[in-house]
Amino acid sequence: MVIDGTLPQTISLLESATEFCYRYRKRMSRDESVDLVPSQELPSIALSSTQTRYINKKSDNLNSDDDETLTEVTTVNHPPGLMIEEDGQEKTQSATLKTSSLPVLSSSCPGFVCLVEKTASAAVPLLSSAKSPMAVAGTLIKTGMWNKEIEANKELFHVAIMPCHDKKLEAGRGDFSWEQQTLLNYGNAFQNEETINVSNGEIEAEELVKEVDMVLTTGELLEVLTEAVSNGTLSNETNASSVHSIRCTFDELKDAASDDLIILQSQAEHLAPLNRENEQNVELYGSGSYADYIFRYAAWDLFNCRLPLDEPLPWADSSQTNTPTSTGNSGGVIRRRRKRPDMSGLRELSLYKHTDGTYSCTKPKDAPSAEPVLKFATAYGFKNVQTVLQSLSKKTTSMDKCSDCHYIEIMACPSGCPNGGGQIGANGRRETPRETKERVKKVVQTVPRVISKDGRLPMYYGSNEPFSQEARRIFHTCNHVVPELELSTGASAGVAVNATKW
């Protein structure tokens, strides 16, 4: 079975967009005098999608002269995915969405999520709860939602082809491991609108079913295919080139009988090619188009503003390209030194309301001090990731680049996923910035762009709605504040290894 990557990407984008609109409305309906700083979450470790272990350190009040602390460990059973106030269930700090916390930070980059969970605990509630396309694909496959006659079982082996080595870390998260029966029950419940009761039983490691069993980067896949060609496994043509042999193999797969090969593809109405106007901001579309897609969706859903799908949005580079410098030998003359263009620069986009009631991405001339109703940003590269996290931690005024944004798409790799560490690059040869940009451009142009079709739902939703309780159970997950690993709580202190792994 082959699953088209744009199919789970469409679901991930739609869930992310509806979650953002939900949180935006909640934020705007709150009293401005209320402190909007997200509460500190307890450190936690996901044992599975339905079981979380919380670690709470308390000071020992009995021994006031000592600095020793007591560690309280609590294991909580809960429904999978995301719980919000409307669910009417007991809330836990890790499983409850901070419904009014803005800006929303994209969570499809596992490198960024790992950094936030380990070093920026205050930003954990800001992370989007929507699963990445890789995790959504695992949900579709392992729950049997793609075929109602197929039941979820351990015999299915899901191999994901990804551009990044960090996706291997994401696949190993406990939140993406299910109990066998729980996985089957929630998959059926999503299709049949049934109610599931959470089991209180202990979870054994051998009973867990992973949504993703193995992750191969595109570079690793090329190595496997090249080795197969050299061994004569893929082609009978001894003089055929490696590329030709690999293409012949995939052409044979396309011609295979439907009983032997199942291909899950996206609906054509949700896809569009990358046109020439979009090429100037080509990097925006190579990492899932989260900011571009959600901005269009939110403009329509929140303000009934339909932005043309055939026209690119006016994303503007907000990084500083000119820096004034002064030297003693120049006689006090200030020279402007032009820096080399930064491929991973911060970009911004805003939506404004005009006096006539209409909306556009152009700031109204009759109200130069008007505040945007929507402000989005993108930040690619670790340097810009640090800029965003520092900006959020300072809680500064609106003059800051990111503190007043509503949504920020963040990718740890410069230029985003097309330039991921696992991608097929220059074969060990060092690239110039221009060569890297051209390679990224070629990669992005091979993938169709997922577009927002005014709320039209992709397949597998049935009668359910995006971000409904059923959708939050299987298409959303929880993020955690990773507990500090200390000798007093580590393996050297006698604690089992599985109790300290995250």
PDB file of C-alpha atoms in Angstrom, residues 234-339:
ATOM      1  CA  LEU A 234      15.584  -3.973  -9.363  1.00  0.00           C
ATOM      2  CA  SER A 235      16.418  -4.380 -13.046  1.00  0.00           C
ATOM      3  CA  ASN A 236      17.419  -7.071 -15.488  1.00  0.00           C
ATOM      4  CA  GLU A 237      19.205  -4.521 -17.675  1.00  0.00           C
ATOM      5  CA  THR A 238      22.845  -4.897 -16.792  1.00  0.00           C
ATOM      6  CA  ASN A 239      23.889  -1.741 -18.634  1.00  0.00           C
ATOM      7  CA  ALA A 240      21.035   0.421 -17.353  1.00  0.00           C
ATOM      8  CA  SER A 241      21.861   3.412 -15.186  1.00  0.00           C
ATOM      9  CA  SER A 242      20.795   3.487 -11.540  1.00  0.00           C
ATOM     10  CA  VAL A 243      18.272   6.246 -12.117  1.00  0.00           C
ATOM     11  CA  HIS A 244      16.768   4.467 -15.134  1.00  0.00           C
ATOM     12  CA  SER A 245      16.464   1.189 -13.205  1.00  0.00           C
ATOM     13  CA  ILE A 246      14.764   2.874 -10.264  1.00  0.00           C
ATOM     14  CA  ARG A 247      12.298   4.659 -12.551  1.00  0.00           C
ATOM     15  CA  CYS A 248      11.477   1.393 -14.324  1.00  0.00           C
ATOM     16  CA  THR A 249      10.732  -0.239 -10.975  1.00  0.00           C
ATOM     17  CA  PHE A 250       8.287   2.500  -9.963  1.00  0.00           C
ATOM     18  CA  ASP A 251       6.655   2.395 -13.381  1.00  0.00           C
ATOM     19  CA  GLU A 252       6.032  -1.305 -12.838  1.00  0.00           C
ATOM     20  CA  LEU A 253       4.416  -0.530  -9.501  1.00  0.00           C
ATOM     21  CA  LYS A 254       2.010   1.876 -11.185  1.00  0.00           C
ATOM     22  CA  ASP A 255       0.909  -0.894 -13.541  1.00  0.00           C
ATOM     23  CA  ALA A 256       0.405  -3.421 -10.744  1.00  0.00           C
ATOM     24  CA  ALA A 257      -3.017  -4.892 -10.151  1.00  0.00           C
ATOM     25  CA  SER A 258      -5.234  -3.069  -7.672  1.00  0.00           C
ATOM     26  CA  ASP A 259      -5.335  -6.151  -5.457  1.00  0.00           C
ATOM     27  CA  ASP A 260      -1.562  -6.072  -5.091  1.00  0.00           C
ATOM     28  CA  LEU A 261      -1.065  -2.330  -4.713  1.00  0.00           C
ATOM     29  CA  ILE A 262      -3.370   0.117  -2.947  1.00  0.00           C
ATOM     30  CA  ILE A 263      -2.662   3.809  -3.544  1.00  0.00           C
ATOM     31  CA  LEU A 264      -4.352   6.371  -1.293  1.00  0.00           C
ATOM     32  CA  GLN A 265      -4.393   9.686  -3.128  1.00  0.00           C
ATOM     33  CA  SER A 266      -5.573  13.195  -2.362  1.00  0.00           C
ATOM     34  CA  GLN A 267      -8.654  14.640  -3.981  1.00  0.00           C
ATOM     35  CA  ALA A 268      -7.810  16.832  -6.959  1.00  0.00           C
ATOM     36  CA  GLU A 269      -9.936  19.719  -5.673  1.00  0.00           C
ATOM     37  CA  HIS A 270      -7.602  20.152  -2.687  1.00  0.00           C
ATOM     38  CA  LEU A 271      -4.416  20.462  -4.775  1.00  0.00           C
ATOM     39  CA  ALA A 272      -2.928  23.113  -7.051  1.00  0.00           C
ATOM     40  CA  PRO A 273       0.396  23.406  -8.869  1.00  0.00           C
ATOM     41  CA  LEU A 274       2.951  25.988  -7.805  1.00  0.00           C
ATOM     42  CA  ASN A 275       2.639  28.896 -10.249  1.00  0.00           C
ATOM     43  CA  ARG A 276       5.320  31.370 -11.239  1.00  0.00           C
ATOM     44  CA  GLU A 277       4.036  34.091  -8.909  1.00  0.00           C
ATOM     45  CA  ASN A 278       4.587  31.814  -5.908  1.00  0.00           C
ATOM     46  CA  GLU A 279       8.185  31.033  -6.825  1.00  0.00           C
ATOM     47  CA  GLN A 280       9.604  34.149  -5.153  1.00  0.00           C
ATOM     48  CA  ASN A 281       8.540  32.725  -1.779  1.00  0.00           C
ATOM     49  CA  VAL A 282       8.995  29.118  -2.826  1.00  0.00           C
ATOM     50  CA  GLU A 283      10.281  28.096   0.629  1.00  0.00           C
ATOM     51  CA  LEU A 284       6.877  28.886   2.157  1.00  0.00           C
ATOM     52  CA  TYR A 285       5.327  25.957   0.292  1.00  0.00           C
ATOM     53  CA  GLY A 286       7.970  23.317   0.901  1.00  0.00           C
ATOM     54  CA  SER A 287       7.270  22.614   4.588  1.00  0.00           C
ATOM     55  CA  GLY A 288       3.542  22.003   4.416  1.00  0.00           C
ATOM     56  CA  SER A 289       2.328  25.559   3.679  1.00  0.00           C
ATOM     57  CA  TYR A 290       0.940  25.803   7.205  1.00  0.00           C
ATOM     58  CA  ALA A 291       1.117  29.587   7.536  1.00  0.00           C
ATOM     59  CA  ASP A 292      -0.187  30.245   4.006  1.00  0.00           C
ATOM     60  CA  TYR A 293      -3.008  27.696   4.263  1.00  0.00           C
ATOM     61  CA  ILE A 294      -4.156  28.688   7.776  1.00  0.00           C
ATOM     62  CA  PHE A 295      -4.036  32.412   6.938  1.00  0.00           C
ATOM     63  CA  ARG A 296      -6.393  31.896   4.002  1.00  0.00           C
ATOM     64  CA  TYR A 297      -8.657  29.592   6.009  1.00  0.00           C
ATOM     65  CA  ALA A 298      -8.807  31.962   9.010  1.00  0.00           C
ATOM     66  CA  ALA A 299      -9.542  34.979   6.802  1.00  0.00           C
ATOM     67  CA  TRP A 300     -12.544  33.125   5.379  1.00  0.00           C
ATOM     68  CA  ASP A 301     -13.753  31.458   8.588  1.00  0.00           C
ATOM     69  CA  LEU A 302     -13.255  34.383  10.967  1.00  0.00           C
ATOM     70  CA  PHE A 303     -13.926  37.402   8.734  1.00  0.00           C
ATOM     71  CA  ASN A 304     -15.671  35.964   5.655  1.00  0.00           C
ATOM     72  CA  CYS A 305     -12.797  37.265   3.527  1.00  0.00           C
ATOM     73  CA  ARG A 306     -12.051  35.004   0.573  1.00  0.00           C
ATOM     74  CA  LEU A 307      -8.528  35.528  -0.669  1.00  0.00           C
ATOM     75  CA  PRO A 308      -7.999  34.503  -4.329  1.00  0.00           C
ATOM     76  CA  LEU A 309      -6.460  31.048  -4.560  1.00  0.00           C
ATOM     77  CA  ASP A 310      -4.755  31.833  -7.852  1.00  0.00           C
ATOM     78  CA  GLU A 311      -2.877  34.822  -6.421  1.00  0.00           C
ATOM     79  CA  PRO A 312       0.078  34.562  -3.998  1.00  0.00           C
ATOM     80  CA  LEU A 313      -0.168  36.240  -0.630  1.00  0.00           C
ATOM     81  CA  PRO A 314       2.130  39.270  -0.137  1.00  0.00           C
ATOM     82  CA  TRP A 315       4.547  37.747   2.353  1.00  0.00           C
ATOM     83  CA  ALA A 316       7.226  40.289   3.303  1.00  0.00           C
ATOM     84  CA  ASP A 317      10.731  39.576   4.543  1.00  0.00           C
ATOM     85  CA  SER A 318      11.069  41.130   7.999  1.00  0.00           C
ATOM     86  CA  SER A 319      14.766  40.388   8.532  1.00  0.00           C
ATOM     87  CA  GLN A 320      17.265  43.218   8.502  1.00  0.00           C
ATOM     88  CA  THR A 321      19.261  43.271   5.262  1.00  0.00           C
ATOM     89  CA  ASN A 322      21.115  46.532   5.769  1.00  0.00           C
ATOM     90  CA  THR A 323      23.190  47.322   8.826  1.00  0.00           C
ATOM     91  CA  PRO A 324      24.774  50.787   9.335  1.00  0.00           C
ATOM     92  CA  THR A 325      28.417  50.578  10.342  1.00  0.00           C
ATOM     93  CA  SER A 326      31.037  53.206  11.161  1.00  0.00           C
ATOM     94  CA  THR A 327      34.826  52.918  11.187  1.00  0.00           C
ATOM     95  CA  GLY A 328      37.481  55.273  12.548  1.00  0.00           C
ATOM     96  CA  ASN A 329      39.336  55.506   9.231  1.00  0.00           C
ATOM     97  CA  SER A 330      36.255  56.703   7.354  1.00  0.00           C
ATOM     98  CA  GLY A 331      36.164  60.095   9.005  1.00  0.00           C
ATOM     99  CA  GLY A 332      32.847  59.411  10.702  1.00  0.00           C
ATOM    100  CA  VAL A 333      31.085  58.568   7.446  1.00  0.00           C
ATOM    101  CA  ILE A 334      28.395  55.926   7.931  1.00  0.00           C
ATOM    102  CA  ARG A 335      28.517  53.216   5.324  1.00  0.00           C
ATOM    103  CA  ARG A 336      25.773  50.727   4.661  1.00  0.00           C
ATOM    104  CA  ARG A 337      27.087  47.226   4.334  1.00  0.00           C
ATOM    105  CA  ARG A 338      24.769  44.886   2.490  1.00  0.00           C
ATOM    106  CA  LYS A 339      24.634  41.465   4.045  1.00  0.00           C
TER     107      LYS A 339
END
